[in-house]
GROMACS .gro file of C-alpha atoms in nm:
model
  218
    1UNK     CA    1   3.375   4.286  10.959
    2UNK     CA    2   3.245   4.332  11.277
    3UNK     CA    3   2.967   4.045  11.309
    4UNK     CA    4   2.966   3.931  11.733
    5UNK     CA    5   2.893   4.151  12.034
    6UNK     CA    6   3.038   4.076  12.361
    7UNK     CA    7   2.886   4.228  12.666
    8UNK     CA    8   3.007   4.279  13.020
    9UNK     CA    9   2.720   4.200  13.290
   10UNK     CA   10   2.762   4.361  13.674
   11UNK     CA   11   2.673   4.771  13.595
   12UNK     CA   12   2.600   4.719  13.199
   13UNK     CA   13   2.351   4.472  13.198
   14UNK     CA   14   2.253   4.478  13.576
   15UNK     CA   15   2.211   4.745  13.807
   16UNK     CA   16   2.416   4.535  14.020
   17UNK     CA   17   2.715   4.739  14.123
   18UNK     CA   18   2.567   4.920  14.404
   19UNK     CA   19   2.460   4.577  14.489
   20UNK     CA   20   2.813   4.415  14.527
   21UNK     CA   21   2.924   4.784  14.724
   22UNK     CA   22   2.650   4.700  14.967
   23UNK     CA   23   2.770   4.334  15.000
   24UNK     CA   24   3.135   4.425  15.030
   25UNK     CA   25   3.046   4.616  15.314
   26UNK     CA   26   2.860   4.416  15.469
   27UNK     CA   27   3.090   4.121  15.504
   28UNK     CA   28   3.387   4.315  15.539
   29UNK     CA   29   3.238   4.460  15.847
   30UNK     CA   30   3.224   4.093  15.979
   31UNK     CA   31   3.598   4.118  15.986
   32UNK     CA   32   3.633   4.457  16.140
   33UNK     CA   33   3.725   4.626  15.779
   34UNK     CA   34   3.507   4.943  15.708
   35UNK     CA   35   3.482   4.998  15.305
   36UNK     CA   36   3.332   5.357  15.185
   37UNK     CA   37   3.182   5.368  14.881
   38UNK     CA   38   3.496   5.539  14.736
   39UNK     CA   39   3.717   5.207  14.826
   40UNK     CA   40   3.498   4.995  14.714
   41UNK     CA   41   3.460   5.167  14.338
   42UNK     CA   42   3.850   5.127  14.350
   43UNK     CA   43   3.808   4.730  14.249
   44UNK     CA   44   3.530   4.732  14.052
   45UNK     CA   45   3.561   4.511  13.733
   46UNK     CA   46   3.826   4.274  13.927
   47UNK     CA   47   3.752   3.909  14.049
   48UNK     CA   48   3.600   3.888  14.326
   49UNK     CA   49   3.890   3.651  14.472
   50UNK     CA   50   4.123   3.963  14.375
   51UNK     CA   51   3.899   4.185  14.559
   52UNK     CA   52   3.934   4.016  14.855
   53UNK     CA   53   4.313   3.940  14.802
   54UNK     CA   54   4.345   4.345  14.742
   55UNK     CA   55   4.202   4.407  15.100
   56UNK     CA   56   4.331   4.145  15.324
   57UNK     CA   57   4.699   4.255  15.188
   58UNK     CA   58   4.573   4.660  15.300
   59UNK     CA   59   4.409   4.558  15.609
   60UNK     CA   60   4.544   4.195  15.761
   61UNK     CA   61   4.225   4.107  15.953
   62UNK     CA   62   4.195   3.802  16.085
   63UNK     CA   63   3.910   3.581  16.214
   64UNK     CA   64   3.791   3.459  15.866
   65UNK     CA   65   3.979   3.314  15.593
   66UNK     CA   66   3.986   3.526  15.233
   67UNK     CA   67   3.793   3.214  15.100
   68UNK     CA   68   3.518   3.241  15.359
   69UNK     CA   69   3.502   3.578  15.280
   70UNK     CA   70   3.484   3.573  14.924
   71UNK     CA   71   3.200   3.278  14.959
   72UNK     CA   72   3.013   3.518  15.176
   73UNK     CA   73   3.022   3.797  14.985
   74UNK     CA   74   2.917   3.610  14.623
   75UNK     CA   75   2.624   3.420  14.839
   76UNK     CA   76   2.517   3.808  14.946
   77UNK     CA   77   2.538   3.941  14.593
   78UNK     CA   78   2.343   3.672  14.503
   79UNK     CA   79   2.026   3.711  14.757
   80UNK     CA   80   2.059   4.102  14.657
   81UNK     CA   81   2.034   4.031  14.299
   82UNK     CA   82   1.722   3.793  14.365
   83UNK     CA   83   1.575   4.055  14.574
   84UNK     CA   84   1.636   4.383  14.411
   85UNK     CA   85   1.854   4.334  14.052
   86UNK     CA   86   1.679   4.557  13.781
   87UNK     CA   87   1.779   4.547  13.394
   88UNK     CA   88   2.003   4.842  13.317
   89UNK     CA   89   1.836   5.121  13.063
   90UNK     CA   90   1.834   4.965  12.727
   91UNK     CA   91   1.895   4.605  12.807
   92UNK     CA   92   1.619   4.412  12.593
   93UNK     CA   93   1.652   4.690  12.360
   94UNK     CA   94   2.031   4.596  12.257
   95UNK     CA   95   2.027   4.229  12.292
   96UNK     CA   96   1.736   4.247  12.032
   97UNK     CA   97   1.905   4.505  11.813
   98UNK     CA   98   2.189   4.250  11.781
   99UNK     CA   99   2.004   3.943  11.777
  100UNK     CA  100   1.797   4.110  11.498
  101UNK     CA  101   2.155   4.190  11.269
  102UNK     CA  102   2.241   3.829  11.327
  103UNK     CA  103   2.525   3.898  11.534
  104UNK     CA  104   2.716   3.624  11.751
  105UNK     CA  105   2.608   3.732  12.137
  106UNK     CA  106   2.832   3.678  12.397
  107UNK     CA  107   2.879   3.718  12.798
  108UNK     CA  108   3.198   3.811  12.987
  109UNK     CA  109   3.210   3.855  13.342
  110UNK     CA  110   3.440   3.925  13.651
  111UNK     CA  111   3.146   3.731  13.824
  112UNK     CA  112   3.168   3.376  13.945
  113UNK     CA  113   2.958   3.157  13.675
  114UNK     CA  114   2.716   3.065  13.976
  115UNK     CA  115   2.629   3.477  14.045
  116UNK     CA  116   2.640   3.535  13.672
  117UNK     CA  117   2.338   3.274  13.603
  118UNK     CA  118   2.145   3.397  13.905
  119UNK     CA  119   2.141   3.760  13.759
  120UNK     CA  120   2.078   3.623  13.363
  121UNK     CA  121   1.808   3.397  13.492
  122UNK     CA  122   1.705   3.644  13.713
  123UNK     CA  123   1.650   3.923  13.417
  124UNK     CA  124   1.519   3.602  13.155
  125UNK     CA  125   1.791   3.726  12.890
  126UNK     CA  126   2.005   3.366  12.925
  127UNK     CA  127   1.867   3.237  12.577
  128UNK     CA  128   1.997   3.569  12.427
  129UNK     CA  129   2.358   3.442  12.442
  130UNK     CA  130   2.566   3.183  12.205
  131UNK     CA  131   2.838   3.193  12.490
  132UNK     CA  132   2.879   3.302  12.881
  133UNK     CA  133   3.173   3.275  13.015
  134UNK     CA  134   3.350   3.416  13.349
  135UNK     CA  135   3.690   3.482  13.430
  136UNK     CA  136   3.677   3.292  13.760
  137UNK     CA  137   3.815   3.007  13.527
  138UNK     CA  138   4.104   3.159  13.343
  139UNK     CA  139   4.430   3.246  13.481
  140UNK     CA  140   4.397   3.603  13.515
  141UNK     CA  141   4.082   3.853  13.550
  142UNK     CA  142   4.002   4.188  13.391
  143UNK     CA  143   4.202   4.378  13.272
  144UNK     CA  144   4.355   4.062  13.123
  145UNK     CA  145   4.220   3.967  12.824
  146UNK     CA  146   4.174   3.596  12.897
  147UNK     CA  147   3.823   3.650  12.952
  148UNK     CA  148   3.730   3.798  12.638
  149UNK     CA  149   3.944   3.556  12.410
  150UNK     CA  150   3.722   3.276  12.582
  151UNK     CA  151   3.444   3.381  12.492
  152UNK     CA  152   3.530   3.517  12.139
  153UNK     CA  153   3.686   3.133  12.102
  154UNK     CA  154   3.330   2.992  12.254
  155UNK     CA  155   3.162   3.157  11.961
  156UNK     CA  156   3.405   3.047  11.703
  157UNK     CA  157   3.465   3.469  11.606
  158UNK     CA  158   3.806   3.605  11.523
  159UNK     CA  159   3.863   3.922  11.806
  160UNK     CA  160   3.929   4.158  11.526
  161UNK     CA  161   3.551   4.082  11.430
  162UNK     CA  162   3.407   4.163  11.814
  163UNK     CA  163   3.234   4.434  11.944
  164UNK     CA  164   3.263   4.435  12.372
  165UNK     CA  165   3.035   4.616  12.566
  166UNK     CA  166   3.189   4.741  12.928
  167UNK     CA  167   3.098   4.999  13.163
  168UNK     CA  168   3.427   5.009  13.347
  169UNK     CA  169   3.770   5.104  13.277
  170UNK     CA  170   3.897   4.736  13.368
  171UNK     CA  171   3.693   4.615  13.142
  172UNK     CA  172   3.809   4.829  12.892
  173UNK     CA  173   4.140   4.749  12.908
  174UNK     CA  174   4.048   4.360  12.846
  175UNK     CA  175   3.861   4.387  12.537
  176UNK     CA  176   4.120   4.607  12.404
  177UNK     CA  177   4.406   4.435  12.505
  178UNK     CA  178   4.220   4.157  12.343
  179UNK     CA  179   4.204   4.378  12.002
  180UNK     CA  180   3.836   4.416  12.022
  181UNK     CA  181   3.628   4.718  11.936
  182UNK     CA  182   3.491   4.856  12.282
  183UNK     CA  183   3.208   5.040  12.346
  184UNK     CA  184   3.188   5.207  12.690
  185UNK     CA  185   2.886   5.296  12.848
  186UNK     CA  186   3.015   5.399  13.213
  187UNK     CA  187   2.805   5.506  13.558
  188UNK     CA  188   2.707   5.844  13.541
  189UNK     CA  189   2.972   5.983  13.800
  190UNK     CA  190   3.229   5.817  13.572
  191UNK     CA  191   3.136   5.942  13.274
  192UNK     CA  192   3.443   6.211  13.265
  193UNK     CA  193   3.692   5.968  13.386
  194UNK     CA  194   3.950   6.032  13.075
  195UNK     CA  195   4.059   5.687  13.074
  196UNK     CA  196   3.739   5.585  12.862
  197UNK     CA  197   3.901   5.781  12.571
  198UNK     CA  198   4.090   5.465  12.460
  199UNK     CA  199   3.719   5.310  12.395
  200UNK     CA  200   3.634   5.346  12.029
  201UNK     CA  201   3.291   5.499  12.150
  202UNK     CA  202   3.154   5.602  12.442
  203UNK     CA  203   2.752   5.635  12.514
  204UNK     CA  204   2.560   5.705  12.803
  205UNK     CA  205   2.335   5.472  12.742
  206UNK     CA  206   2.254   5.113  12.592
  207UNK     CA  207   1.948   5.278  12.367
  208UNK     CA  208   2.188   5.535  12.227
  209UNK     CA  209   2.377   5.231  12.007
  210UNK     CA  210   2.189   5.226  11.663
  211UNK     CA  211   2.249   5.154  11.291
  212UNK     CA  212   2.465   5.489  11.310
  213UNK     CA  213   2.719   5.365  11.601
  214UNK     CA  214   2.742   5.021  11.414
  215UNK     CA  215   2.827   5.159  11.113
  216UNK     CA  216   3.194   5.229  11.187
  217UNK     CA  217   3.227   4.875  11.311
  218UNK     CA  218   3.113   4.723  10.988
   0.00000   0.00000   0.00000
């Protein structure tokens, strides 16, 4: 029996993915590396260390180390989220709806813990969740599972018995490679990507997840 829910944050929680394109771009530029919005969306759901790993092996700049550059672009994410991070459609809605079934709630991010509890505190959900944890401190990111068996350990729930929320097919991948049940809400000019039909449902929104989409799960 399903009885914990395990959500993604960057682009299911917080409108934040434009917000790490922009940032991306920005500091890349410092390095001479132009990123379009198409070659940006090709690393979404990865570590941001990856991300940066990823494009110094494509492009071979020089004049900044990948660790200055990853440091840059988290502390611009950051100041964006502050600035301009909005709640994604449905946000207090399905943290309630759980927290009201007396499910087990639990956060697992790509994002460095320092940018994930700037966005949580940001949005005021951080008492919502029983666990947070981000895959900057296991041995591999998304699609990897690690990050998801964390946090399903943190909260003391069997896998089998987990729910994940993810927007992205990286994400995906990790909650079902970590034999969760996966629920896919994706941006709208993904939402034909055919990828997503390995998710056990698929919504295009947070508010669309009622008593009738649990009911499968439980």
């Amino acid at each position: 029996m399903v009885n914990t829910a395990i959500f993604d944050m960057d682009g299911l929680l917080i409108d934040s993915e434009p917000l790490w394109g922009k940032a991306m771009r920005e500091v890349f530029a410092t390095v001479g590396v132009e990123l379009t919005s198409e070659l940006t969306s090709q690393t979404t759901g990865l570590r941001t260390v990856e991300v940066v790993d990823y494009w110094h092996d494509y492009f071979q700049w020089n004049g900044k180390s990948r660790e200055q550059v990853t440091t840059e672009i988290i502390d611009t994410v950051i100041s964006k989220i502050l600035a301009q991070g909005t709640a994604m459609e449905g946000l207090h809605y399905i943290l309630d709806y759980f927290r009201t079934k007396g499910f087990k709630l639990g956060l697992a991010s790509s994002s460095p813990l320092r940018l994930i509890e700037s966005a949580l505190d940001h949005l005021e959900i951080k008492p919502y969740f029983n666990a947070i944890r981000s895959a900057e401190f296991e041995s591999h990111g998304k699609p990897h599972p690690a990050v998801y068996l964390a946090c399903a350990e943190a909260l003391d729930s069997h896998p089998l018995h987990c729910l994940a929320f993810e927007d992205s097919v990286t994400g995906m991948i990790a909650a079902k490679a970590a034999r969760m049940k996966v629920v896919v809400v994706p941006e709208a000019h993904n939402r034909n990507d055919k990828r997503y039909a390995l998710a056990d449902l698929k919504l295009d929104s947070l508010l669309a997840f009622g008593d009738a989409e649990l009911a499968p799960f439980v």
